[in-house]
Amino acid sequence: MISSLGFSFRPLVLVTAAAFIFFFLSLTHVSPVRPWTASLWQPSLRLTGQAQETDPNAPLCRHLAGAEDVVVVMRTGATEIQNKLPVHLRTTFKCYPDTLIFSDYAEVFEGHQVYDVLVDVDHRIREVHPDFEHYHRLQELGRLGLEDHELHSESIESGPVGKNDNPGWRLDKWKFLPMIVRTLELRPNQKWYVFVEPDTYLVWTNLIQWLQTLNPGRASYYGSEVQIGNDIFAHGGSAFVLSNAAMNKAADIYTAHPDEWHSRTAQHWAGDCILGTALKQAGVKLTWAWPMFQGGNPTYMKWNDSKPEKQVWCTPALSYHHFLADEVERMWTFEQHRLRGLLSRIARPPSSSSSWRREESVMYHSDVFKQFILPDIPTERMAWSNMPPDDNLPHIPQLSMDACRRVCEVNDQCVQYSAGPDGCSVTNMANLGHAAEGMESAWMSDRIETWLYEMDKCRRRGWIHW
């Protein structure tokens, strides 16, 4: 009788156990239904044990546990290095324990070695291809011999086929595959390789936490997915990440058939696309990581952009693009202040008020807006446009600022407006904007509060949606 009773309950026990296991998996980052979700049990921010012993004067961001497994690789060029690299050397590079800088000209720049990544490209290509005319001129005259018109200091958007009027930009596409090979020669044993440009901003505190949820043993390729023709690849300016295994696969396919890949590069305009194609042929698929990796600048982003199950506002921030030097400095200062506060709170003994500290350690795009952008938004501002640079919004011609305000007031969804030579523009998206002579902008503070409430509905407290 006892045996019979035990047998009759066995299916119920098994079903209960299976349900518990499935529920547990659904709460962790290994969930079959939430492969990019981490729970409250995810590792939080913490410092390495030797943080104070190794360099007591270094910022806390340099000693985050897990950072020792990462090398940050910056790809730049002689036409921009003077204007764009110095701010990183005094800010973001202080956080990275391991860095490499690749360019089209070898030099020691403010104490940092800059490698010429094109020196090993087949001399037959370098001697005959017109893209390398600038390279030969650079090697002959040096960076200081460049003319003013050859230099560019600001981050500007590429056109449909890049920035072909810039000789440094035309040369840039040739750097990607050689950069992979040279990086492996210099850093063969790192787990993760993060590639950036000078106008990229990495949210370092988030990146380190996110990488700890991934398997470094797999051949992995992460980034913000973009498409040219039939090719889907990670956008270079938004930053992209490769595991050690993926790096080796890309290097192998390039070094085995260099002529083929040089021919492909010569016929294309986007080096990040060529790299993505090489990785795909090597069997490494891109893991789509937008909107964590972001091609926009938070001063004028489309915060409600979304794809199925992914919305910018409610996704952790890993990177931004098109940052000017002063924006890099301000964002870095903001992130360091936030990190000090987080580590202070995490160090406190557990209490009933600390149950959400794991989620608190992750900074969402919405947090960037609320904590970094919103405090700088005034009620009105002269010589300023709060519309995006690629403003495709309709303009109402010949309206004064007062008339523009009335247009906004009668539109319940309008949260800000701007008036200038082209007329009046209104929008239902809050943004800080940028300096613009002849423009005047204003924001509806009460409506922005309502807008924030509506935007926050996609947040579910307790989950970290990597």
XYZ file of C-alpha atoms in Angstrom, residues 366-376:
11
model
C 16.128 56.273 -19.354
C 18.471 56.864 -16.406
C 20.867 58.724 -18.705
C 18.039 61.024 -19.742
C 16.689 61.602 -16.224
C 20.002 61.979 -14.421
C 22.313 63.406 -17.089
C 20.150 65.198 -19.669
C 17.031 66.390 -17.816
C 18.852 68.538 -15.207
C 20.255 70.646 -18.078
